[in-house]
Amino acid sequence: MGESGRVVMITGGSRGIGRAVAFRFAEEKPSMIILHYDPDDSAASDTVTKLSELGIQAAAYKLDVSSYKDVEALFKNVLSRFGKVDVLVNNAGITRDSLLMRMTEDDWDTVLRVNLKSVFNCTQVVIRSMIKQRGGRIVNISSVVGQIGNPGQANYAASKAGIMGFTKTIAREVAGRGITVNAVAPGFINTEMTAGLPDKIKQYFLQQIPLARMGEPEDVAEAVYWLCSDAARYITGQVIHVSGGLFM
Ligand SMILES: NC(=O)c1ccc[n+]([C@@H]2O[C@H](COP(=O)([O-])OP(=O)(O)OC[C@H]3O[C@@H](n4cnc5c(N)ncnc54)[C@H](O)[C@@H]3O)[C@@H](O)[C@H]2O)c1
């Protein structure tokens, strides 16, 4: 177990925002569990290697977090290896964009399953042990789009708005057990998810951002880390926007 004793589990921690969150925790030397579902293991192993070089006990597991059965099995494994989870960051997410008229049922179902059902799966499985230990921190990664909408992202926006409702409800359910549950809603962040967007769309977004630049994964990680720190102990059920002012 790490020096601080905290055990941190991050879904989608192999790259992008999840990876930046993992490194933001590094200074307190927690034990770190990285979940991912990349086709190959290279990003996850690179993340684990770099975390280990910083003296952190880190492990990566490849699984589809939208499968309740697989999440349950993984958590049993995690409990026997690490004993507990103190921090859960529900960050895994995907896009399958198209205008509603062209959106397939599979595009809808897949995005809702991976982005929203996964948050139910991981939270339910982990929260039982947090309740027993009377403490824990959960941060769910939503999106500014869940609040303001975005043409071509009906499935994604619905999943991210769903995360906001879920966050507030669970925050109320477990507040008496010393557990805080918050969401972070990033705006337009420089990761693989946005790398493939056409320049025209990028330019359009940039014009809407008061701080006039894309965010970096580290900008989001800072908010996540703070919500999991003792400084934020009186904050629960909130959605913190990290969007350069895109939403205010
Ligand atoms: N990049 C942005 O501009 C932006 C903006 C708002 C919100 N977000 C949200 O932030 C989160 C991280 O996004 P990112 O930009 O770092 O994305 P990314 O594509 O770089 O990384 C996604 C991560 O999720 C994992 N993942 C995907 N499907 C999974 C599954 N079924 N099971 C387990 N893991 C799975 C991947 O393996 C990877 O580790 C997502 O929830 C995304 O919706 C991103």
PDB file of C-alpha atoms and ligand atoms in Angstrom:
ATOM      1  CA  MET A   1       0.000   0.000   0.000  1.00  0.00           C
ATOM      2  CA  GLY A   2       1.198   3.557  -0.749  1.00  0.00           C
ATOM      3  CA  GLU A   3       2.607   5.943   1.873  1.00  0.00           C
ATOM      4  CA  SER A   4      -0.601   7.921   2.236  1.00  0.00           C
ATOM      5  CA  GLY A   5      -2.586   4.723   2.516  1.00  0.00           C
ATOM      6  CA  ARG A   6      -5.219   5.889   0.035  1.00  0.00           C
ATOM      7  CA  VAL A   7      -6.275   3.493  -2.693  1.00  0.00           C
ATOM      8  CA  VAL A   8      -7.381   5.304  -5.848  1.00  0.00           C
ATOM      9  CA  MET A   9      -9.288   3.651  -8.689  1.00  0.00           C
ATOM     10  CA  ILE A  10      -9.582   5.477 -12.026  1.00  0.00           C
ATOM     11  CA  THR A  11     -11.647   4.170 -14.938  1.00  0.00           C
ATOM     12  CA  GLY A  12     -10.208   5.095 -18.328  1.00  0.00           C
ATOM     13  CA  GLY A  13      -6.890   5.873 -16.644  1.00  0.00           C
ATOM     14  CA  SER A  14      -4.617   4.709 -19.446  1.00  0.00           C
ATOM     15  CA  ARG A  15      -4.537   8.016 -21.304  1.00  0.00           C
ATOM     16  CA  GLY A  16      -6.009  11.506 -21.611  1.00  0.00           C
ATOM     17  CA  ILE A  17      -7.809  12.979 -18.633  1.00  0.00           C
ATOM     18  CA  GLY A  18      -7.761   9.758 -16.573  1.00  0.00           C
ATOM     19  CA  ARG A  19      -3.997   9.451 -16.907  1.00  0.00           C
ATOM     20  CA  ALA A  20      -3.513  13.108 -15.890  1.00  0.00           C
ATOM     21  CA  VAL A  21      -5.673  12.451 -12.815  1.00  0.00           C
ATOM     22  CA  ALA A  22      -3.476   9.472 -11.898  1.00  0.00           C
ATOM     23  CA  PHE A  23      -0.330  11.620 -12.088  1.00  0.00           C
ATOM     24  CA  ARG A  24      -1.963  14.430 -10.111  1.00  0.00           C
ATOM     25  CA  PHE A  25      -2.388  11.990  -7.217  1.00  0.00           C
ATOM     26  CA  ALA A  26       1.226  10.827  -7.529  1.00  0.00           C
ATOM     27  CA  GLU A  27       2.726  13.190  -4.951  1.00  0.00           C
ATOM     28  CA  GLU A  28       0.768  11.556  -2.123  1.00  0.00           C
ATOM     29  CA  LYS A  29       1.990   8.108  -3.221  1.00  0.00           C
ATOM     30  CA  PRO A  30      -1.315   6.286  -3.183  1.00  0.00           C
ATOM     31  CA  SER A  31      -1.962   2.786  -4.454  1.00  0.00           C
ATOM     32  CA  MET A  32      -3.418   3.176  -7.916  1.00  0.00           C
ATOM     33  CA  ILE A  33      -5.772   0.993  -9.910  1.00  0.00           C
ATOM     34  CA  ILE A  34      -6.086   1.935 -13.569  1.00  0.00           C
ATOM     35  CA  LEU A  35      -8.943   0.469 -15.615  1.00  0.00           C
ATOM     36  CA  HIS A  36      -9.023   0.741 -19.394  1.00  0.00           C
ATOM     37  CA  TYR A  37     -10.436  -0.877 -22.503  1.00  0.00           C
ATOM     38  CA  ASP A  38      -7.906   0.149 -25.155  1.00  0.00           C
ATOM     39  CA  PRO A  39      -7.455  -2.367 -27.975  1.00  0.00           C
ATOM     40  CA  ASP A  40      -3.826  -2.781 -26.926  1.00  0.00           C
ATOM     41  CA  ASP A  41      -2.181  -2.455 -23.539  1.00  0.00           C
ATOM     42  CA  SER A  42       0.619  -0.057 -24.496  1.00  0.00           C
ATOM     43  CA  ALA A  43      -0.832   3.186 -23.055  1.00  0.00           C
ATOM     44  CA  ALA A  44      -1.902   1.427 -19.829  1.00  0.00           C
ATOM     45  CA  SER A  45       1.480  -0.265 -19.334  1.00  0.00           C
ATOM     46  CA  ASP A  46       3.307   2.987 -20.036  1.00  0.00           C
ATOM     47  CA  THR A  47       1.139   4.735 -17.409  1.00  0.00           C
ATOM     48  CA  VAL A  48       1.759   1.983 -14.840  1.00  0.00           C
ATOM     49  CA  THR A  49       5.513   1.964 -15.560  1.00  0.00           C
ATOM     50  CA  LYS A  50       5.795   5.750 -15.122  1.00  0.00           C
ATOM     51  CA  LEU A  51       3.710   5.664 -11.925  1.00  0.00           C
ATOM     52  CA  SER A  52       5.880   2.843 -10.576  1.00  0.00           C
ATOM     53  CA  GLU A  53       9.014   4.912 -11.331  1.00  0.00           C
ATOM     54  CA  LEU A  54       7.512   7.554  -9.025  1.00  0.00           C
ATOM     55  CA  GLY A  55       7.306   4.948  -6.253  1.00  0.00           C
ATOM     56  CA  ILE A  56       3.607   4.246  -6.600  1.00  0.00           C
ATOM     57  CA  GLN A  57       2.105   0.784  -6.364  1.00  0.00           C
ATOM     58  CA  ALA A  58       0.051   0.766  -9.564  1.00  0.00           C
ATOM     59  CA  ALA A  59      -1.859  -1.918 -11.423  1.00  0.00           C
ATOM     60  CA  ALA A  60      -3.777  -1.791 -14.705  1.00  0.00           C
ATOM     61  CA  TYR A  61      -6.731  -3.980 -15.609  1.00  0.00           C
ATOM     62  CA  LYS A  62      -8.371  -4.201 -19.008  1.00  0.00           C
ATOM     63  CA  LEU A  63     -12.138  -4.578 -18.807  1.00  0.00           C
ATOM     64  CA  ASP A  64     -15.336  -3.150 -20.189  1.00  0.00           C
ATOM     65  CA  VAL A  65     -16.757  -1.077 -17.343  1.00  0.00           C
ATOM     66  CA  SER A  66     -20.216  -1.255 -18.900  1.00  0.00           C
ATOM     67  CA  SER A  67     -20.396  -4.943 -17.893  1.00  0.00           C
ATOM     68  CA  TYR A  68     -21.707  -5.248 -14.322  1.00  0.00           C
ATOM     69  CA  LYS A  69     -20.480  -8.825 -14.065  1.00  0.00           C
ATOM     70  CA  ASP A  70     -16.935  -7.880 -15.103  1.00  0.00           C
ATOM     71  CA  VAL A  71     -16.819  -4.859 -12.777  1.00  0.00           C
ATOM     72  CA  GLU A  72     -18.020  -6.997  -9.871  1.00  0.00           C
ATOM     73  CA  ALA A  73     -15.364  -9.640 -10.551  1.00  0.00           C
ATOM     74  CA  LEU A  74     -12.650  -6.987 -10.885  1.00  0.00           C
ATOM     75  CA  PHE A  75     -13.610  -5.380  -7.603  1.00  0.00           C
ATOM     76  CA  LYS A  76     -13.365  -8.705  -5.750  1.00  0.00           C
ATOM     77  CA  ASN A  77      -9.871  -9.002  -7.156  1.00  0.00           C
ATOM     78  CA  VAL A  78      -9.033  -5.405  -6.141  1.00  0.00           C
ATOM     79  CA  LEU A  79     -10.332  -5.937  -2.602  1.00  0.00           C
ATOM     80  CA  SER A  80      -8.208  -9.026  -2.105  1.00  0.00           C
ATOM     81  CA  ARG A  81      -5.113  -7.251  -3.458  1.00  0.00           C
ATOM     82  CA  PHE A  82      -5.540  -3.702  -2.064  1.00  0.00           C
ATOM     83  CA  GLY A  83      -8.034  -4.218   0.785  1.00  0.00           C
ATOM     84  CA  LYS A  84     -10.214  -1.163  -0.021  1.00  0.00           C
ATOM     85  CA  VAL A  85     -10.885   1.722  -2.388  1.00  0.00           C
ATOM     86  CA  ASP A  86     -10.875   5.255  -0.948  1.00  0.00           C
ATOM     87  CA  VAL A  87     -11.246   7.240  -4.169  1.00  0.00           C
ATOM     88  CA  LEU A  88     -13.200   6.300  -7.282  1.00  0.00           C
ATOM     89  CA  VAL A  89     -12.921   8.443 -10.408  1.00  0.00           C
ATOM     90  CA  ASN A  90     -15.503   7.410 -13.001  1.00  0.00           C
ATOM     91  CA  ASN A  91     -13.803   8.783 -16.083  1.00  0.00           C
ATOM     92  CA  ALA A  92     -14.148   6.173 -18.868  1.00  0.00           C
ATOM     93  CA  GLY A  93     -16.117   7.535 -21.789  1.00  0.00           C
ATOM     94  CA  ILE A  94     -16.587   7.363 -25.533  1.00  0.00           C
ATOM     95  CA  THR A  95     -18.314   9.277 -28.329  1.00  0.00           C
ATOM     96  CA  ARG A  96     -20.335   7.952 -31.291  1.00  0.00           C
ATOM     97  CA  ASP A  97     -21.406  11.241 -32.866  1.00  0.00           C
ATOM     98  CA  SER A  98     -24.060  11.817 -35.498  1.00  0.00           C
ATOM     99  CA  LEU A  99     -27.170  13.913 -35.919  1.00  0.00           C
ATOM    100  CA  LEU A 100     -30.264  12.331 -34.394  1.00  0.00           C
ATOM    101  CA  MET A 101     -31.750  11.569 -37.835  1.00  0.00           C
ATOM    102  CA  ARG A 102     -28.785   9.347 -38.600  1.00  0.00           C
ATOM    103  CA  MET A 103     -28.020   7.997 -35.117  1.00  0.00           C
ATOM    104  CA  THR A 104     -28.362   4.230 -34.924  1.00  0.00           C
ATOM    105  CA  GLU A 105     -29.870   2.401 -31.984  1.00  0.00           C
ATOM    106  CA  ASP A 106     -26.456   0.857 -31.417  1.00  0.00           C
ATOM    107  CA  ASP A 107     -24.780   4.328 -31.266  1.00  0.00           C
ATOM    108  CA  TRP A 108     -27.315   5.315 -28.624  1.00  0.00           C
ATOM    109  CA  ASP A 109     -27.116   2.130 -26.560  1.00  0.00           C
ATOM    110  CA  THR A 110     -23.322   1.841 -26.660  1.00  0.00           C
ATOM    111  CA  VAL A 111     -22.681   5.418 -25.509  1.00  0.00           C
ATOM    112  CA  LEU A 112     -25.294   5.221 -22.754  1.00  0.00           C
ATOM    113  CA  ARG A 113     -23.860   1.892 -21.580  1.00  0.00           C
ATOM    114  CA  VAL A 114     -20.207   2.921 -21.569  1.00  0.00           C
ATOM    115  CA  ASN A 115     -20.670   6.465 -20.265  1.00  0.00           C
ATOM    116  CA  LEU A 116     -23.586   6.131 -17.843  1.00  0.00           C
ATOM    117  CA  LYS A 117     -24.285   2.505 -16.920  1.00  0.00           C
ATOM    118  CA  SER A 118     -20.577   2.109 -16.135  1.00  0.00           C
ATOM    119  CA  VAL A 119     -20.887   4.849 -13.517  1.00  0.00           C
ATOM    120  CA  PHE A 120     -23.739   2.930 -11.871  1.00  0.00           C
ATOM    121  CA  ASN A 121     -21.731  -0.324 -12.062  1.00  0.00           C
ATOM    122  CA  CYS A 122     -18.497   0.997 -10.557  1.00  0.00           C
ATOM    123  CA  THR A 123     -20.175   3.210  -7.965  1.00  0.00           C
ATOM    124  CA  GLN A 124     -22.503   0.508  -6.679  1.00  0.00           C
ATOM    125  CA  VAL A 125     -19.739  -2.054  -6.437  1.00  0.00           C
ATOM    126  CA  VAL A 126     -17.323   0.298  -4.643  1.00  0.00           C
ATOM    127  CA  ILE A 127     -19.734   2.171  -2.424  1.00  0.00           C
ATOM    128  CA  ARG A 128     -20.578  -0.829  -0.236  1.00  0.00           C
ATOM    129  CA  SER A 129     -17.002  -0.925   1.008  1.00  0.00           C
ATOM    130  CA  MET A 130     -16.873   2.886   1.364  1.00  0.00           C
ATOM    131  CA  ILE A 131     -20.000   2.749   3.504  1.00  0.00           C
ATOM    132  CA  LYS A 132     -18.394   0.073   5.694  1.00  0.00           C
ATOM    133  CA  GLN A 133     -15.281   2.203   6.189  1.00  0.00           C
ATOM    134  CA  ARG A 134     -17.447   5.317   6.658  1.00  0.00           C
ATOM    135  CA  GLY A 135     -15.571   7.422   4.146  1.00  0.00           C
ATOM    136  CA  GLY A 136     -14.662   7.868   0.525  1.00  0.00           C
ATOM    137  CA  ARG A 137     -14.543  10.208  -2.435  1.00  0.00           C
ATOM    138  CA  ILE A 138     -16.252   9.718  -5.771  1.00  0.00           C
ATOM    139  CA  VAL A 139     -15.748  12.022  -8.740  1.00  0.00           C
ATOM    140  CA  ASN A 140     -17.677  11.427 -11.956  1.00  0.00           C
ATOM    141  CA  ILE A 141     -16.469  12.948 -15.204  1.00  0.00           C
ATOM    142  CA  SER A 142     -19.413  14.549 -16.965  1.00  0.00           C
ATOM    143  CA  SER A 143     -19.167  17.172 -19.727  1.00  0.00           C
ATOM    144  CA  VAL A 144     -20.191  20.731 -20.402  1.00  0.00           C
ATOM    145  CA  VAL A 145     -22.241  19.227 -23.234  1.00  0.00           C
ATOM    146  CA  GLY A 146     -24.497  17.541 -20.642  1.00  0.00           C
ATOM    147  CA  GLN A 147     -25.565  21.033 -19.606  1.00  0.00           C
ATOM    148  CA  ILE A 148     -25.625  23.033 -22.839  1.00  0.00           C
ATOM    149  CA  GLY A 149     -26.138  20.327 -25.508  1.00  0.00           C
ATOM    150  CA  ASN A 150     -24.254  19.946 -28.774  1.00  0.00           C
ATOM    151  CA  PRO A 151     -25.607  19.075 -32.221  1.00  0.00           C
ATOM    152  CA  GLY A 152     -24.504  15.555 -33.192  1.00  0.00           C
ATOM    153  CA  GLN A 153     -24.104  14.391 -29.603  1.00  0.00           C
ATOM    154  CA  ALA A 154     -27.618  13.511 -28.391  1.00  0.00           C
ATOM    155  CA  ASN A 155     -26.395  10.183 -26.984  1.00  0.00           C
ATOM    156  CA  TYR A 156     -23.260  11.656 -25.389  1.00  0.00           C
ATOM    157  CA  ALA A 157     -25.039  14.733 -23.970  1.00  0.00           C
ATOM    158  CA  ALA A 158     -27.800  12.534 -22.511  1.00  0.00           C
ATOM    159  CA  SER A 159     -25.222  10.257 -20.872  1.00  0.00           C
ATOM    160  CA  LYS A 160     -23.341  13.219 -19.396  1.00  0.00           C
ATOM    161  CA  ALA A 161     -26.529  14.919 -18.154  1.00  0.00           C
ATOM    162  CA  GLY A 162     -27.465  11.553 -16.626  1.00  0.00           C
ATOM    163  CA  ILE A 163     -24.175  11.574 -14.722  1.00  0.00           C
ATOM    164  CA  MET A 164     -25.105  14.934 -13.167  1.00  0.00           C
ATOM    165  CA  GLY A 165     -28.443  13.593 -11.864  1.00  0.00           C
ATOM    166  CA  PHE A 166     -26.812  10.395 -10.656  1.00  0.00           C
ATOM    167  CA  THR A 167     -24.083  12.358  -8.849  1.00  0.00           C
ATOM    168  CA  LYS A 168     -26.540  14.546  -6.940  1.00  0.00           C
ATOM    169  CA  THR A 169     -28.734  11.595  -5.975  1.00  0.00           C
ATOM    170  CA  ILE A 170     -25.900   9.421  -4.689  1.00  0.00           C
ATOM    171  CA  ALA A 171     -24.384  12.436  -2.906  1.00  0.00           C
ATOM    172  CA  ARG A 172     -27.641  12.724  -0.948  1.00  0.00           C
ATOM    173  CA  GLU A 173     -27.834   8.965  -0.311  1.00  0.00           C
ATOM    174  CA  VAL A 174     -24.364   8.620   1.206  1.00  0.00           C
ATOM    175  CA  ALA A 175     -23.640  12.038   2.734  1.00  0.00           C
ATOM    176  CA  GLY A 176     -24.353  10.652   6.202  1.00  0.00           C
ATOM    177  CA  ARG A 177     -21.659   8.009   5.688  1.00  0.00           C
ATOM    178  CA  GLY A 178     -18.802  10.453   5.213  1.00  0.00           C
ATOM    179  CA  ILE A 179     -18.673   9.962   1.443  1.00  0.00           C
ATOM    180  CA  THR A 180     -18.694  12.887  -0.990  1.00  0.00           C
ATOM    181  CA  VAL A 181     -19.857  12.495  -4.584  1.00  0.00           C
ATOM    182  CA  ASN A 182     -19.181  15.247  -7.113  1.00  0.00           C
ATOM    183  CA  ALA A 183     -18.898  15.671 -10.862  1.00  0.00           C
ATOM    184  CA  VAL A 184     -16.391  17.530 -12.989  1.00  0.00           C
ATOM    185  CA  ALA A 185     -17.644  18.777 -16.348  1.00  0.00           C
ATOM    186  CA  PRO A 186     -14.752  19.420 -18.735  1.00  0.00           C
ATOM    187  CA  GLY A 187     -15.193  21.633 -21.771  1.00  0.00           C
ATOM    188  CA  PHE A 188     -13.012  21.114 -24.811  1.00  0.00           C
ATOM    189  CA  ILE A 189      -9.874  19.243 -23.725  1.00  0.00           C
ATOM    190  CA  ASN A 190      -6.795  18.282 -25.718  1.00  0.00           C
ATOM    191  CA  THR A 191      -6.932  14.427 -25.756  1.00  0.00           C
ATOM    192  CA  GLU A 192      -7.383  11.594 -28.250  1.00  0.00           C
ATOM    193  CA  MET A 193     -11.142  12.090 -27.958  1.00  0.00           C
ATOM    194  CA  THR A 194     -10.932  15.551 -29.535  1.00  0.00           C
ATOM    195  CA  ALA A 195      -7.825  14.980 -31.691  1.00  0.00           C
ATOM    196  CA  GLY A 196      -9.835  13.652 -34.617  1.00  0.00           C
ATOM    197  CA  LEU A 197     -12.333  16.526 -34.777  1.00  0.00           C
ATOM    198  CA  PRO A 198     -12.291  18.518 -38.027  1.00  0.00           C
ATOM    199  CA  ASP A 199     -10.503  21.904 -37.814  1.00  0.00           C
ATOM    200  CA  LYS A 200     -13.790  23.681 -38.585  1.00  0.00           C
ATOM    201  CA  ILE A 201     -15.406  22.260 -35.433  1.00  0.00           C
ATOM    202  CA  LYS A 202     -12.307  23.053 -33.342  1.00  0.00           C
ATOM    203  CA  GLN A 203     -12.343  26.652 -34.575  1.00  0.00           C
ATOM    204  CA  TYR A 204     -16.064  26.905 -33.804  1.00  0.00           C
ATOM    205  CA  PHE A 205     -15.505  25.733 -30.212  1.00  0.00           C
ATOM    206  CA  LEU A 206     -12.473  27.959 -29.695  1.00  0.00           C
ATOM    207  CA  GLN A 207     -14.537  31.015 -30.625  1.00  0.00           C
ATOM    208  CA  GLN A 208     -17.009  30.167 -27.837  1.00  0.00           C
ATOM    209  CA  ILE A 209     -14.377  29.761 -25.097  1.00  0.00           C
ATOM    210  CA  PRO A 210     -13.760  32.991 -23.145  1.00  0.00           C
ATOM    211  CA  LEU A 211     -10.267  31.824 -22.127  1.00  0.00           C
ATOM    212  CA  ALA A 212      -9.621  31.258 -25.856  1.00  0.00           C
ATOM    213  CA  ARG A 213      -7.813  27.921 -25.743  1.00  0.00           C
ATOM    214  CA  MET A 214      -8.494  24.238 -25.412  1.00  0.00           C
ATOM    215  CA  GLY A 215      -8.045  22.840 -21.921  1.00  0.00           C
ATOM    216  CA  GLU A 216      -5.278  20.397 -21.056  1.00  0.00           C
ATOM    217  CA  PRO A 217      -5.953  17.121 -19.207  1.00  0.00           C
ATOM    218  CA  GLU A 218      -4.007  18.582 -16.253  1.00  0.00           C
ATOM    219  CA  ASP A 219      -6.557  21.414 -15.958  1.00  0.00           C
ATOM    220  CA  VAL A 220      -9.264  18.810 -15.324  1.00  0.00           C
ATOM    221  CA  ALA A 221      -7.051  16.666 -13.092  1.00  0.00           C
ATOM    222  CA  GLU A 222      -6.485  19.607 -10.751  1.00  0.00           C
ATOM    223  CA  ALA A 223     -10.226  19.940 -10.041  1.00  0.00           C
ATOM    224  CA  VAL A 224     -10.626  16.185  -9.560  1.00  0.00           C
ATOM    225  CA  TYR A 225      -7.709  16.039  -7.144  1.00  0.00           C
ATOM    226  CA  TRP A 226      -8.976  18.994  -5.163  1.00  0.00           C
ATOM    227  CA  LEU A 227     -12.431  17.425  -4.804  1.00  0.00           C
ATOM    228  CA  CYS A 228     -10.716  14.342  -3.352  1.00  0.00           C
ATOM    229  CA  SER A 229      -8.575  16.361  -0.947  1.00  0.00           C
ATOM    230  CA  ASP A 230      -9.391  17.229   2.643  1.00  0.00           C
ATOM    231  CA  ALA A 231      -9.785  20.875   1.558  1.00  0.00           C
ATOM    232  CA  ALA A 232     -13.019  19.913  -0.250  1.00  0.00           C
ATOM    233  CA  ARG A 233     -14.515  17.887   2.605  1.00  0.00           C
ATOM    234  CA  TYR A 234     -17.622  20.110   2.836  1.00  0.00           C
ATOM    235  CA  ILE A 235     -18.429  19.906  -0.876  1.00  0.00           C
ATOM    236  CA  THR A 236     -20.811  17.262  -2.226  1.00  0.00           C
ATOM    237  CA  GLY A 237     -23.353  16.919  -5.024  1.00  0.00           C
ATOM    238  CA  GLN A 238     -21.675  19.619  -7.099  1.00  0.00           C
ATOM    239  CA  VAL A 239     -20.783  19.861 -10.758  1.00  0.00           C
ATOM    240  CA  ILE A 240     -17.534  21.789 -11.229  1.00  0.00           C
ATOM    241  CA  HIS A 241     -17.071  23.072 -14.766  1.00  0.00           C
ATOM    242  CA  VAL A 242     -13.543  23.136 -16.150  1.00  0.00           C
ATOM    243  CA  SER A 243     -14.234  24.666 -19.528  1.00  0.00           C
ATOM    244  CA  GLY A 244     -12.388  27.976 -19.851  1.00  0.00           C
ATOM    245  CA  GLY A 245     -15.749  29.664 -19.321  1.00  0.00           C
ATOM    246  CA  LEU A 246     -17.529  27.820 -22.175  1.00  0.00           C
ATOM    247  CA  PHE A 247     -20.329  27.304 -19.682  1.00  0.00           C
ATOM    248  CA  MET A 248     -21.027  29.905 -16.997  1.00  0.00           C
TER     249      MET A 248
HETATM  250  N1  LIG B   1     -11.613  15.416 -24.167  1.00  0.00           N
HETATM  251  C1  LIG B   1     -12.625  16.237 -23.964  1.00  0.00           C
HETATM  252  O1  LIG B   1     -12.733  17.316 -24.567  1.00  0.00           O
HETATM  253  C2  LIG B   1     -13.698  15.905 -22.945  1.00  0.00           C
HETATM  254  C3  LIG B   1     -14.651  16.887 -22.657  1.00  0.00           C
HETATM  255  C4  LIG B   1     -15.644  16.612 -21.734  1.00  0.00           C
HETATM  256  C5  LIG B   1     -15.687  15.389 -21.108  1.00  0.00           C
HETATM  257  N2  LIG B   1     -14.741  14.445 -21.402  1.00  0.00           N
HETATM  258  C6  LIG B   1     -14.861  13.160 -20.725  1.00  0.00           C
HETATM  259  O2  LIG B   1     -13.666  12.873 -20.034  1.00  0.00           O
HETATM  260  C7  LIG B   1     -13.460  11.458 -19.965  1.00  0.00           C
HETATM  261  C8  LIG B   1     -12.083  11.105 -20.489  1.00  0.00           C
HETATM  262  O3  LIG B   1     -11.988  11.560 -21.822  1.00  0.00           O
HETATM  263  P1  LIG B   1     -10.606  11.622 -22.639  1.00  0.00           P
HETATM  264  O4  LIG B   1     -10.747  12.804 -23.532  1.00  0.00           O
HETATM  265  O5  LIG B   1      -9.466  11.505 -21.726  1.00  0.00           O
HETATM  266  O6  LIG B   1     -10.802  10.312 -23.541  1.00  0.00           O
HETATM  267  P2  LIG B   1      -9.739   9.272 -24.160  1.00  0.00           P
HETATM  268  O7  LIG B   1     -10.429   8.727 -25.360  1.00  0.00           O
HETATM  269  O8  LIG B   1      -8.395   9.872 -24.305  1.00  0.00           O
HETATM  270  O9  LIG B   1      -9.660   8.139 -23.010  1.00  0.00           O
HETATM  271  C9  LIG B   1     -10.776   7.354 -22.716  1.00  0.00           C
HETATM  272  C10 LIG B   1     -10.408   6.319 -21.671  1.00  0.00           C
HETATM  273  O10 LIG B   1     -11.610   5.562 -21.390  1.00  0.00           O
HETATM  274  C11 LIG B   1     -11.327   4.177 -21.533  1.00  0.00           C
HETATM  275  N3  LIG B   1     -12.540   3.463 -21.951  1.00  0.00           N
HETATM  276  C12 LIG B   1     -13.301   3.677 -23.041  1.00  0.00           C
HETATM  277  N4  LIG B   1     -14.296   2.765 -23.090  1.00  0.00           N
HETATM  278  C13 LIG B   1     -14.166   1.965 -21.994  1.00  0.00           C
HETATM  279  C14 LIG B   1     -14.873   0.844 -21.489  1.00  0.00           C
HETATM  280  N5  LIG B   1     -15.947   0.355 -22.111  1.00  0.00           N
HETATM  281  N6  LIG B   1     -14.439   0.261 -20.343  1.00  0.00           N
HETATM  282  C15 LIG B   1     -13.340   0.735 -19.693  1.00  0.00           C
HETATM  283  N7  LIG B   1     -12.634   1.804 -20.127  1.00  0.00           N
HETATM  284  C16 LIG B   1     -13.039   2.407 -21.265  1.00  0.00           C
HETATM  285  C17 LIG B   1     -10.225   4.105 -22.575  1.00  0.00           C
HETATM  286  O11 LIG B   1      -9.547   2.852 -22.515  1.00  0.00           O
HETATM  287  C18 LIG B   1      -9.368   5.301 -22.160  1.00  0.00           C
HETATM  288  O12 LIG B   1      -8.553   4.922 -21.075  1.00  0.00           O
HETATM  289  C19 LIG B   1     -14.613  10.852 -20.774  1.00  0.00           C
HETATM  290  O13 LIG B   1     -15.652  10.453 -19.925  1.00  0.00           O
HETATM  291  C20 LIG B   1     -15.059  11.985 -21.655  1.00  0.00           C
HETATM  292  O14 LIG B   1     -16.403  11.852 -22.047  1.00  0.00           O
HETATM  293  C21 LIG B   1     -13.751  14.674 -22.302  1.00  0.00           C
END
